[in-house]
Coordinates of C-alpha atoms in Angstrom, one line a residue:
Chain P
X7 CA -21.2 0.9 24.3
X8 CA -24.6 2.5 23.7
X9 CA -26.5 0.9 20.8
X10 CA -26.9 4.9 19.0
X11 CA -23.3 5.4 19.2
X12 CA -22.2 6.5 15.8
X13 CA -20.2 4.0 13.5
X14 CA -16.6 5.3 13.3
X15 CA -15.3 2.1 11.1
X16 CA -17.3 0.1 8.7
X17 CA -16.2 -3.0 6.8
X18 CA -18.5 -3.8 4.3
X19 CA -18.2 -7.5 2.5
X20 CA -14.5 -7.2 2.1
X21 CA -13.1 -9.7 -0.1
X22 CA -9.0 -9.1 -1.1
X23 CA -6.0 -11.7 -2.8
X24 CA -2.9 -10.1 -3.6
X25 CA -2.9 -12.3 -6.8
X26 CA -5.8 -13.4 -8.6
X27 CA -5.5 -17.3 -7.0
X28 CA -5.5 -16.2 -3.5
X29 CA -7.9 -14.7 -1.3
X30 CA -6.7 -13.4 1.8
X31 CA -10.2 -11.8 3.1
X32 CA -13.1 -13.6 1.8
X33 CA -16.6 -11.4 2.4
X34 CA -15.0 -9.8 5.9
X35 CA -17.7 -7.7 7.1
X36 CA -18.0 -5.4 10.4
X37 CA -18.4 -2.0 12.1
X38 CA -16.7 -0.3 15.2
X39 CA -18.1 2.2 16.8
X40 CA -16.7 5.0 17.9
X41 CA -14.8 5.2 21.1
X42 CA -14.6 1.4 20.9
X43 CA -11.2 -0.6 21.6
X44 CA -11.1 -3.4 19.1
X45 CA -8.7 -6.1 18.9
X46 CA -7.7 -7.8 15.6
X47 CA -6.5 -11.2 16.6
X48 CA -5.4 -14.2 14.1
X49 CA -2.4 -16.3 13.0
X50 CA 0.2 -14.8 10.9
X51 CA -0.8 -14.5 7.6
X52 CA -4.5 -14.3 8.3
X53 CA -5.0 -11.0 6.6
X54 CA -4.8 -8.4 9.6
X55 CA -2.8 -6.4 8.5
X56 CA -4.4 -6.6 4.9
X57 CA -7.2 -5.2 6.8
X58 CA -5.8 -2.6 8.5
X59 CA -4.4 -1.3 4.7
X60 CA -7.5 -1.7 3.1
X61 CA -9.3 0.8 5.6
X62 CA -7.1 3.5 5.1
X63 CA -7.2 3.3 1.3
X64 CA -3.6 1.7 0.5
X65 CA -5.2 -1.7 -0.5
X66 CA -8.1 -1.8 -3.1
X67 CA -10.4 -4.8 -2.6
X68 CA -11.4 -6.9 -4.9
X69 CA -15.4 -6.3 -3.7
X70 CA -16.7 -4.6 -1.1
X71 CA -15.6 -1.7 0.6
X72 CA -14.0 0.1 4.0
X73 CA -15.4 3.5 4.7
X74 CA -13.9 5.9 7.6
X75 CA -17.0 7.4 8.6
X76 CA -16.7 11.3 7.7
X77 CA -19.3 12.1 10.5
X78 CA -17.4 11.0 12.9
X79 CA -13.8 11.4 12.0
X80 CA -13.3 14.7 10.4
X81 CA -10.2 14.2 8.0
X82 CA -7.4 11.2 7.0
X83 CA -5.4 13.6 9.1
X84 CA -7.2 12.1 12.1
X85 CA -6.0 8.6 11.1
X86 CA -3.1 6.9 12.5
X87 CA -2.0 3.6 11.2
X88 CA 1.4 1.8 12.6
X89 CA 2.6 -0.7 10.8
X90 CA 4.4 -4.0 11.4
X91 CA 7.6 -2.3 9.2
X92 CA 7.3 0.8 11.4
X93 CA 6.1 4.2 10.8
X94 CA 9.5 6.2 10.5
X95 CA 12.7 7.0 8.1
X96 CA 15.7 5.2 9.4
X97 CA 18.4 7.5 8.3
X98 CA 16.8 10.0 9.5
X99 CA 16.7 11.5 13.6
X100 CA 13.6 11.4 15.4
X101 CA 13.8 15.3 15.4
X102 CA 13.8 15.3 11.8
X103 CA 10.8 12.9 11.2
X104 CA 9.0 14.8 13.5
X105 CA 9.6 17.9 11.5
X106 CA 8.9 15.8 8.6
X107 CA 5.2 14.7 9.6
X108 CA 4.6 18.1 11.1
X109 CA 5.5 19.7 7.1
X110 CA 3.5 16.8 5.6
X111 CA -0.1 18.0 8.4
X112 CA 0.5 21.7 8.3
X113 CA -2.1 23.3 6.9
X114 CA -3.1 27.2 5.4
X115 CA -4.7 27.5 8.9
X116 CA -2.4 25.8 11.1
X117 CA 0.9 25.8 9.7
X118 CA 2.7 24.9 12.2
X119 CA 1.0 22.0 14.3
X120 CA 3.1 20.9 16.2
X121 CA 5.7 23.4 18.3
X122 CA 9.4 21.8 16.8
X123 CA 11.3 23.7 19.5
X124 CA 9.5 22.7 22.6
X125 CA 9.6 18.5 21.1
X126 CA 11.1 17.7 24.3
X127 CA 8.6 18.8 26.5
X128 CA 5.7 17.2 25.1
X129 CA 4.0 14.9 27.2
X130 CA 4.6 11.6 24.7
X131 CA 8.4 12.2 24.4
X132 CA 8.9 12.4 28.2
X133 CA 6.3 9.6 28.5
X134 CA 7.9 7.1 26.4
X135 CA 12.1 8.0 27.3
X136 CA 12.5 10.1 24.2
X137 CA 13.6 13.6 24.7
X138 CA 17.1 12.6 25.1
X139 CA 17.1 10.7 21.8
X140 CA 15.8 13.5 19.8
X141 CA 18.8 13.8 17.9
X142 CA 20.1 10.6 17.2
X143 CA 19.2 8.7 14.0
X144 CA 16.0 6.3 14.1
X145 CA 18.2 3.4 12.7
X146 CA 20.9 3.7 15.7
X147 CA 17.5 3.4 17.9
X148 CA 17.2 0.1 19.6
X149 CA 14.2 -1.9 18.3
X150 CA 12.1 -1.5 21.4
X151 CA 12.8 2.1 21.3
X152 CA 12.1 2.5 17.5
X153 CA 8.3 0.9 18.2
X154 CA 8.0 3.7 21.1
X155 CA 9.2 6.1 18.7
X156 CA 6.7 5.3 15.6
X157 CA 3.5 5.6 18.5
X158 CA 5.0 8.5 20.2
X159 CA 5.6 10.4 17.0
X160 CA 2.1 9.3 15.2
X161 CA -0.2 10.2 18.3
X162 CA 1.7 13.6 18.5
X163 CA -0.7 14.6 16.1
X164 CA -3.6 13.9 18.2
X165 CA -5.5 11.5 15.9
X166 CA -8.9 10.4 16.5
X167 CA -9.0 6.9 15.0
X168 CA -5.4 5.0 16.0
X169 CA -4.5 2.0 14.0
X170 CA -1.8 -0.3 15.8
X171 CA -0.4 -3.2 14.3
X172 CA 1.6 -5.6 16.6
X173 CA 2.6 -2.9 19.1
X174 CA 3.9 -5.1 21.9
X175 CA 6.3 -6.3 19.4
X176 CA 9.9 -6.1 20.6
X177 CA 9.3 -3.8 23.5
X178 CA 10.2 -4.7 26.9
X179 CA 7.9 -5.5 29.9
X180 CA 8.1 -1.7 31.2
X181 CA 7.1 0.1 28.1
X182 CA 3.9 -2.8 27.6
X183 CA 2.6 -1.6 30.4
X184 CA 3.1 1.9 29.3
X185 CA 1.4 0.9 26.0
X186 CA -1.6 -0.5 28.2
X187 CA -2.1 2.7 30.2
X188 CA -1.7 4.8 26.8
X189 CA -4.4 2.8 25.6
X190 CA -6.4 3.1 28.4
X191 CA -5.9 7.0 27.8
X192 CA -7.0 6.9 24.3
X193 CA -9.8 5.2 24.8
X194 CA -11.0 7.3 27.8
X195 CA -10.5 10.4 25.4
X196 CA -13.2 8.9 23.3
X197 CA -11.0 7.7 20.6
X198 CA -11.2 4.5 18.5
X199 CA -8.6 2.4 18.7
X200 CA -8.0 -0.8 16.5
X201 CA -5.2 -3.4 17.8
X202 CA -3.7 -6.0 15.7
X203 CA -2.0 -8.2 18.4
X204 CA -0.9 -12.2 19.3
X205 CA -0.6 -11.1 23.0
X206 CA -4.0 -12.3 24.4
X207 CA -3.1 -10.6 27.9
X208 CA -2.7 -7.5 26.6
X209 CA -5.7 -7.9 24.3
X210 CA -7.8 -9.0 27.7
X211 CA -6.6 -5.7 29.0
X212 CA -6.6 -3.0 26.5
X213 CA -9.9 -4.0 24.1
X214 CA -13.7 -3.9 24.6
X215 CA -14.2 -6.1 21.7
X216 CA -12.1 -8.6 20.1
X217 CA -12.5 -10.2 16.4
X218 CA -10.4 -13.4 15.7
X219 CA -10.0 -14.2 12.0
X220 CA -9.3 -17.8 10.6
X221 CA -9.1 -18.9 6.9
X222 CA -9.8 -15.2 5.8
X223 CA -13.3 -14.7 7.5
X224 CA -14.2 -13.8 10.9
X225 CA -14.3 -16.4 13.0
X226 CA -15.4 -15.1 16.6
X227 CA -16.6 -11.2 17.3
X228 CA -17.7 -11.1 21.0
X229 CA -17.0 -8.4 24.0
X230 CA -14.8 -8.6 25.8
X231 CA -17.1 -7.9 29.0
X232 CA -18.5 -11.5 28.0
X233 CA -16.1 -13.4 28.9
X234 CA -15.9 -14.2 32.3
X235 CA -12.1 -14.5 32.9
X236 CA -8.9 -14.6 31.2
X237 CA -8.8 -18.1 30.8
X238 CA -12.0 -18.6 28.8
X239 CA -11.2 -15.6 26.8
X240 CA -7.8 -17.3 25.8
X241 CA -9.3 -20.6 25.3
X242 CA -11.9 -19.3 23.0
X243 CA -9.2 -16.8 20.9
X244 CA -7.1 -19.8 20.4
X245 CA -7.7 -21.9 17.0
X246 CA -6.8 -25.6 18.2
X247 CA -4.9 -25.9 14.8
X248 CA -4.6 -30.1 14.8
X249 CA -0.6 -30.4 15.8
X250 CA 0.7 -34.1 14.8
X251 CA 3.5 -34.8 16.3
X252 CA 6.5 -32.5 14.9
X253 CA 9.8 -33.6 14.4
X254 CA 12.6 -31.7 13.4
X255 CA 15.2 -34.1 13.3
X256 CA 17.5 -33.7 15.9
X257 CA 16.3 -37.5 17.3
X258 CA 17.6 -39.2 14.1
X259 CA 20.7 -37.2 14.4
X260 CA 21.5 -38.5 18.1
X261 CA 20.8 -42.2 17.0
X262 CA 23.1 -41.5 14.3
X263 CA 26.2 -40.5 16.6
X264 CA 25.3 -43.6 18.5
Chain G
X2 CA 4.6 18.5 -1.6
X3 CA 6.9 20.5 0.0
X4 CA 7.8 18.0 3.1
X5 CA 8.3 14.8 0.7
X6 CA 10.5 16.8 -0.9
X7 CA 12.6 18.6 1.8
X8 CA 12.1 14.9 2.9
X9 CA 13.7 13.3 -0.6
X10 CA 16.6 16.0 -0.9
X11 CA 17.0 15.6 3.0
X12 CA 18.3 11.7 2.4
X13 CA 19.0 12.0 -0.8
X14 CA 22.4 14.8 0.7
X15 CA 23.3 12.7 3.4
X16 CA 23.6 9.5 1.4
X17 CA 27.0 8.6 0.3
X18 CA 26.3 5.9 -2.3
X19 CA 23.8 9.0 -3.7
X20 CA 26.5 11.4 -4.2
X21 CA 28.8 9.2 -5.9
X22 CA 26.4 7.9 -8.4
X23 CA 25.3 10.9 -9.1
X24 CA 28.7 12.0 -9.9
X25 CA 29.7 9.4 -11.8
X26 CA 26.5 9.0 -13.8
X27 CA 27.3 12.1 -16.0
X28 CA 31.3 11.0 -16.6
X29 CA 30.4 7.2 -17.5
X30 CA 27.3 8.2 -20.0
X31 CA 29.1 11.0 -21.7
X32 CA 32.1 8.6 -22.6
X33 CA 29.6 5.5 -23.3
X34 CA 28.1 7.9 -26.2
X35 CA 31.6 8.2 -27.7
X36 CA 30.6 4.6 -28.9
X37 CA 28.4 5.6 -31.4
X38 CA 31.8 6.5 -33.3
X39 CA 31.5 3.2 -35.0
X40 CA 28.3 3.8 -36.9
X41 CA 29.9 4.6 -40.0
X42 CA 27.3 6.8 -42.2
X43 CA 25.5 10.1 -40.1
X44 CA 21.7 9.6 -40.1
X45 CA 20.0 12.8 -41.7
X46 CA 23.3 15.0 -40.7
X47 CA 23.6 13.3 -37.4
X48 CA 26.4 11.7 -36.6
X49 CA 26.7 8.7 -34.3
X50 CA 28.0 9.8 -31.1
X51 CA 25.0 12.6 -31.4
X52 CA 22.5 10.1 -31.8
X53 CA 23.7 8.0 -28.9
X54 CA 24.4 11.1 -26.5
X55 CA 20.9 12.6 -27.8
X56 CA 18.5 9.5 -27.9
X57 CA 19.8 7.3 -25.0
X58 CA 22.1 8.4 -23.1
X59 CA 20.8 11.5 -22.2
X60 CA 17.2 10.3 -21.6
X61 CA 19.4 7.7 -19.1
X62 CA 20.4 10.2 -16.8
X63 CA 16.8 10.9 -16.1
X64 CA 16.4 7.7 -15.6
X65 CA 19.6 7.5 -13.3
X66 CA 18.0 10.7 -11.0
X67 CA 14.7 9.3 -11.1
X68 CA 16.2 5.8 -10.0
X69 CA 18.4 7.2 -7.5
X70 CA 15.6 9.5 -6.0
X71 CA 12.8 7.1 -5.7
X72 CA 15.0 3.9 -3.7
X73 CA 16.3 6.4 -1.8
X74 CA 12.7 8.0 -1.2
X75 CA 11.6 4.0 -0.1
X76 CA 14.9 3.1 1.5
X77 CA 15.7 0.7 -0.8
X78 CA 19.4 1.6 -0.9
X79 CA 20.1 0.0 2.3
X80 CA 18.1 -2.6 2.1
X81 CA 19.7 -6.3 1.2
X82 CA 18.6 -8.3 -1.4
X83 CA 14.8 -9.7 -1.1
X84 CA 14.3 -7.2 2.3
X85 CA 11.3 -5.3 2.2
X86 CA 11.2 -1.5 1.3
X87 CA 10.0 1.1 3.6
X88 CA 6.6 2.4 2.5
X89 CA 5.8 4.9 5.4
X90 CA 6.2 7.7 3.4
X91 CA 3.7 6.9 1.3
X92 CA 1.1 5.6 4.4
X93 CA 2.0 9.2 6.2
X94 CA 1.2 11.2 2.8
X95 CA -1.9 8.9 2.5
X96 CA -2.8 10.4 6.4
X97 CA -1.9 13.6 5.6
X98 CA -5.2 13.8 2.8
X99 CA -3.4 15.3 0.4
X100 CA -4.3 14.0 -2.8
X101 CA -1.6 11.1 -4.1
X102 CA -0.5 12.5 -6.8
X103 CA 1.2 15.3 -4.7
X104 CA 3.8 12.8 -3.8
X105 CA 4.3 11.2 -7.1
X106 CA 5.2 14.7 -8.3
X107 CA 7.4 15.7 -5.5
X108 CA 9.6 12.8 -6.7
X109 CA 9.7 13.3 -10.1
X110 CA 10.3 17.3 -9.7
X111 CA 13.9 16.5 -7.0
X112 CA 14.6 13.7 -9.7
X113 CA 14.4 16.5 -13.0
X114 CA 16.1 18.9 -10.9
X115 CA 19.3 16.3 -10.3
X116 CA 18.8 15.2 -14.1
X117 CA 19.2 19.0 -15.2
X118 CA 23.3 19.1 -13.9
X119 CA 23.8 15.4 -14.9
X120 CA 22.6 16.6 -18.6
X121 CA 24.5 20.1 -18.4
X122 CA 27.9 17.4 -17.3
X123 CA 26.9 14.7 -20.2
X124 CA 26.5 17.7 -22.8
X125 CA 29.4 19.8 -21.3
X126 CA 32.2 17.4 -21.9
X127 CA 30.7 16.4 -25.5
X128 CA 31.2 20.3 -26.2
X129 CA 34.8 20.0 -24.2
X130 CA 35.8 16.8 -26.3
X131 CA 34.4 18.5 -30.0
X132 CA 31.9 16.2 -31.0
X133 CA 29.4 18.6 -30.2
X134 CA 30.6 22.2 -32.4
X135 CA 27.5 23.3 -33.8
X136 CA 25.4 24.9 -30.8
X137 CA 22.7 25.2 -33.4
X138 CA 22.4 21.1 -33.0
X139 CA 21.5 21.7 -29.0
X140 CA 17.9 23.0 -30.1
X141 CA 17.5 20.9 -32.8
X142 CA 14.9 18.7 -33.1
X143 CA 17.0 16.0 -32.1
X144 CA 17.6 17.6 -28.9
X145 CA 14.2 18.3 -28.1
X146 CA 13.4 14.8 -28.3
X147 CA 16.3 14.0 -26.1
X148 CA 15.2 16.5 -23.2
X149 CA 11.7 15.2 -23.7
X150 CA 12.7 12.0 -23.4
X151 CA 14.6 12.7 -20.1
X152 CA 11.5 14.3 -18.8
X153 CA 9.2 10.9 -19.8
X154 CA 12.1 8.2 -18.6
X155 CA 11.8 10.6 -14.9
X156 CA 8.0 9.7 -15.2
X157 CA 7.9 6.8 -16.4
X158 CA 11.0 5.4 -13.7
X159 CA 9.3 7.6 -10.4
X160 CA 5.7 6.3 -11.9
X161 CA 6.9 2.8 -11.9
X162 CA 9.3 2.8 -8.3
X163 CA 6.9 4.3 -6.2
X164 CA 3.5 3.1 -7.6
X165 CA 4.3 -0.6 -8.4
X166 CA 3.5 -3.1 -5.7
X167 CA 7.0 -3.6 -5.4
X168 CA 7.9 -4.2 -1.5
X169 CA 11.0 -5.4 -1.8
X170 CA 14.5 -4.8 -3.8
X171 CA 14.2 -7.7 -6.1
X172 CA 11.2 -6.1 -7.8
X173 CA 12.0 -2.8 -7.7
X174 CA 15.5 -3.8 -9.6
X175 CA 12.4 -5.6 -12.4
X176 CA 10.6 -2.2 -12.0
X177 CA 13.6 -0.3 -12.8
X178 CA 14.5 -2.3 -16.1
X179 CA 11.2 -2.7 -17.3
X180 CA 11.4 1.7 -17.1
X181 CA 14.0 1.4 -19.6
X182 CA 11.4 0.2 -22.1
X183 CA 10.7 4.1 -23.1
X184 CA 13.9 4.8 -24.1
X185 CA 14.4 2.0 -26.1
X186 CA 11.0 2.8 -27.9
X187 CA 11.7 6.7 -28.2
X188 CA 15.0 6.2 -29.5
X189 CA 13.5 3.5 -32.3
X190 CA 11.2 6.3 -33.0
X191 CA 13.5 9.1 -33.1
X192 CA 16.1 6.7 -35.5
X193 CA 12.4 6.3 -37.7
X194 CA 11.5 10.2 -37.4
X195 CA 15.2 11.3 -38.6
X196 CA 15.1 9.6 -41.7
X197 CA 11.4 10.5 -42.2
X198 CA 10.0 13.8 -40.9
X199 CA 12.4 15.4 -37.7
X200 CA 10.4 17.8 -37.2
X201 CA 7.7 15.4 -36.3
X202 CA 9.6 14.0 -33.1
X203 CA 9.0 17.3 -30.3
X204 CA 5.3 16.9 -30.7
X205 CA 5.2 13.4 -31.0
X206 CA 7.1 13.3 -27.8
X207 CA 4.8 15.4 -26.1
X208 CA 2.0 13.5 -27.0
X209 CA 3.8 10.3 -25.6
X210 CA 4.6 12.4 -22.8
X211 CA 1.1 13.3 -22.3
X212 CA -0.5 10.1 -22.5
X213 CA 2.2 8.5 -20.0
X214 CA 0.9 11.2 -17.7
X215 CA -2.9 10.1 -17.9
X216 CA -1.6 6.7 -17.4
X217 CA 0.3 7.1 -14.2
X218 CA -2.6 9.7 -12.4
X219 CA -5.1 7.0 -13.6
X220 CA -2.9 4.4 -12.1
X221 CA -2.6 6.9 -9.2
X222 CA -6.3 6.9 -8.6
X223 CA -6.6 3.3 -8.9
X224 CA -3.8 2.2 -6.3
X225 CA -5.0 4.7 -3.1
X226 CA -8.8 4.0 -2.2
X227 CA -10.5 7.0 -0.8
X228 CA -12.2 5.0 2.4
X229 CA -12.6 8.8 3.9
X230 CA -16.8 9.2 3.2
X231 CA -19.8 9.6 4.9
X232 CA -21.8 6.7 6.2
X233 CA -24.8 8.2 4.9

C-alpha cells in the first residue's frame, strides 16, 4: 500500500471497560488505510468486537477516540458492520429485511436504492444461494445460510468500508471459499475491509495486514506480505497461552468404576 | 423514521403473544381500578376507582404499549431467559446516519398509537360499568394528568428499553420495572396536587414531561458516538 494513501480508519488511544473495574482496550491505537484488508485477530473476549462498536459510534470510550475519515468515506451509509449476533430480524423474511434496510437508506434523492422487485436477480442473492429463500423467514434459515444472508443483504448497499465480525462462523467449506473470493472482490474494488476472525487460513488469504490483540493492547501489527509462509504467520498469530496439564475428570471417574 | 416503524408495526401484527396482551391489557386494568372501591372517603370529589383508573392504571397501559413495542422492536419476546437481545436495528439505523433520536421516536410514536385504543377500552368499560357518569370528569384536571402521564410512562419505558445497555432479557425485565418509577411518583403527586391546587397538576406534568424529554435526547447523544469526521 502506497505510503500517501489516505487514512480511511483511525484508532486513536482507545481505552474502553464496560464497567468502571475492567478495561477491555487499554490505549489501542492504529490507522487503516484505505483499500487495505485488515484482520482483527485475538482470543475470545479480547475486545474485537468492542472495537469494531466503538468505530461505528455504538460504544463510547472511556478516552480516546475512533474517527471514520469523512474524506474518504462519504457518509455512515457507506459503513457496513456485521456482527457476531447477526445483522437481520428473525421473524421477519429475507424479502422483508431487505425492504426494511432499503426504507431505512432511501434518501430525498434516491428513494428507492435498491430495485425490491428485481431482489432475485442481483448478483449477491444468486451469488450466495438466496433467490429462492427470498420469502421464507430468516429464523427458519439454517445458520450457515442466515451468516450468507446478513453479508449478502449488508453489501447490497454497496458500502465502502465493510466491517465483518467472525464471518466464517457456521458456514460450510463451500460458502468460505465464496467469502474468500468476495473478499478478494471488495478489496480489488478499492474498498476497506476489516475482519474479525480465529481462522488464521482464511486470515492468510483474505488480509493485507493483520493486528493480534492480547490483554487489551495490540500485541503484533505486521503485513501480511512479511511473512514468509503460512506457518510462520500462524506461529507468530498464536499466543502460547502456558497450558498445565488439564483435567476434566473423566480419569477419576474410570478409576472409580474400577 | 418511517422504516423502524413500518418495521415495529410489521412484527409487532404478526406476533401472537403481541396481540393477546394487547387485548387483554385494557380488560385486566379497567377491572383492577374497580379496586379503588375500598377507599372509603373521595379525594377532592374524586372517588376511588377514578383515582386508580386516572393516576395508575391508565398511565399503565402506556407503559404496557411501550413495553410491548420496544421487546418486540429488540426481539426480546422470543428470547429465553438470560439470551441476548437483538440490537441490529439499532446498528442499521446507526448506518443509515440518521440522527438517533429518529429511532427513539419511531418507537415511542407505534407505542402512543397502541396506548390510544387500550385507553379508549380502559375508559370505555368504566363509562359501560357507571363509575364514570360525569363526562365533564374526562377533561378534568385529573384526566389531563392521566393522559400526560401515559404520554411520559411511553417515554420514560421506550427511553429506558431501547437506550439502556441492556443486552439481554434479565435486564430489560430490571429496565422495565425500574420505568414504573414515574407512575408511582406522578400518582404521589397527583394524590398531593388534589388535595392542594388540581389545577396545578397539567402544567406540572408537562414540565416533568419536558425535562424527561431533555434527559433521554441528552442520554441519546451520549450513548451513539459520532466517529463520522474529517481527519483533518
Amino acid at each position: 500500500m502506497p505510503e500517501s494513501t489516505p487514512i480511511a480508519i483511525s484508532v486513536r488511544n482507545v481505552t474502553f471497560g464496560y464497567t468502571r473495574h475492567d478495561t477491555v482496550l487499554d490505549h489501542v491505537g492504529f490507522d487503516v488505510p484505505h483499500g487495505q484488508s485488515l484482520a482483527v485477530l485475538g482470543y475470545n473476549g479480547v475486545g474485537k468486537t468492542t472495537l469494531f462498536r466503538i468505530i461505528t459510534g455504538l460504544l463510547r470510550p472511556r478516552s480516546g477516540e475512533a474517527i471514520v475519515n469523512a474524506d474518504v468515506i462519504h457518509g455512515m451509509r457507506d459503513v457496513f458492520m456485521l456482527s457476531a449476533d447477526g445483522a437481520l430480524a428473525m421473524q421477519l423474511s429475507l424479502r422483508e429485511n431487505i425492504s426494511f434496510r432499503a426504507k431505512l437508506f432511501a434518501t430525498r434523492q434516491d428513494p428507492s436504492p435498491i430495485d425490491l422487485d428485481q431482489l432475485d436477480r442481483l448478483p449477491l442473492i444468486e451469488a450466495f444461494g438466496l433467490a429462492d429463500r427470498l420469502d421464507t423467514k430468516v429464523g427458519e434459515l439454517s445458520s450457515g445460510l442466515r451468516r450468507r444472508a446478513d453479508i449478502a443483504v449488508g453489501l447490497l448497499f454497496h458500502p465502502h468500508l465493510v466491517m465483518l465480525d467472525e464471518p466464517t462462523n457456521a458456514v460450510d467449506p463451500a460458502t468460505r471459499d465464496l467469502l474468500i473470493e468476495l473478499s478478494h472482490q471488495l478489496s480489488d474494488s478499492g474498498r476497506t475491509l476489516l475482519t474479525i476472525t480465529h481462522d488464521l487460513d482464511y486470515c492468510w488469504r483474505i488480509a493485507d495486514r493483520a493486528i493480534l490483540f492480547d490483554h487489551g493492547r495490540i500485541a503484533i501489527d505486521r503485513r501480511i506480505a512479511d511473512f514468509p509462509d503460512f506457518d510462520t504467520f500462524k506461529a507468530a498469530m498464536t499466543i502460547d497461552e502456558p497450558h498445565p496439564a488439564v483435567l476434566f475428570g473423566f480419569n477419576e471417574e474410570r478409576s472409580h468404576r474400577s | 423514521m418511517n422504516a423502524v416503524l413500518w418495521y415495529d408495526w410489521l412484527l409487532c401484527r404478526r406476533s401472537r403473544s403481541f396481540w393477546a396482551s394487547a387485548a387483554l391489557t385494557p380488560l385486566l386494568f379497567a377491572v383492577m381500578a374497580l379496586q379503588g372501591a375500598i377507599i372509603p372517603n373521595p379525594l377532592g370529589g374524586v372517588t376511588g376507582t377514578q383515582l386508580f383508573l386516572f393516576c395508575l392504571l391508565i398511565p399503565c397501559c402506556g407503559w404496557m404499549s411501550a413495553a410491548l413495542v420496544s421487546m418486540n422492536a429488540i426481539g426480546a419476546l422470543n428470547l429465553g431467559s438470560g439470551e441476548s437481545a437483538n440490537r441490529f436495528v439499532e446498528e442499521a439505523y446507526h448506518e443509515s446516519g440518521r440522527p438517533m433520536a429518529g429511532m427513539v421516536l419511531a418507537h415511542v410514536l407505534l407505542s402512543c398509537l397502541l396506548a390510544l385504543p387500550m385507553l379508549a377500552i380502559v375508559i370505555g368499560l368504566h363509562c359501560w360499568w357507571g363509575t364514570i357518569t360525569d363526562p365533564s370528569l374526562l377533561c378534568s384536571p385529573l384526566a389531563w394528568s392521566g393522559y400526560l402521564c401515559t404520554a411520559l410512562s411511553v417515554f420514560v419505558t421506550v427511553a429506558a428499553m431501547i437506550l439502556s445497555s441492556g443486552h439481554n432479557t434479565n435486564e430489560l425485565v430490571l429496565a422495565m420495572m425500574v420505568t414504573l418509577v414515574p407512575i408511582i411518583a406522578v400518582m404521589t403527586v397527583v394524590i398531593i396536587a388534589l388535595t392542594l391546587c388540581p389545577l396545578a397538576i397539567p402544567p406540572l406534568a408537562i414540565v416533568v414531561i419536558a425535562v424527561t424529554m431533555a434527559v433521554a435526547i441528552r442520554h441519546c447523544r451520549r450513548r451513539y458516538t459520532d466517529t463520522f469526521r474529517s481527519l483533518g
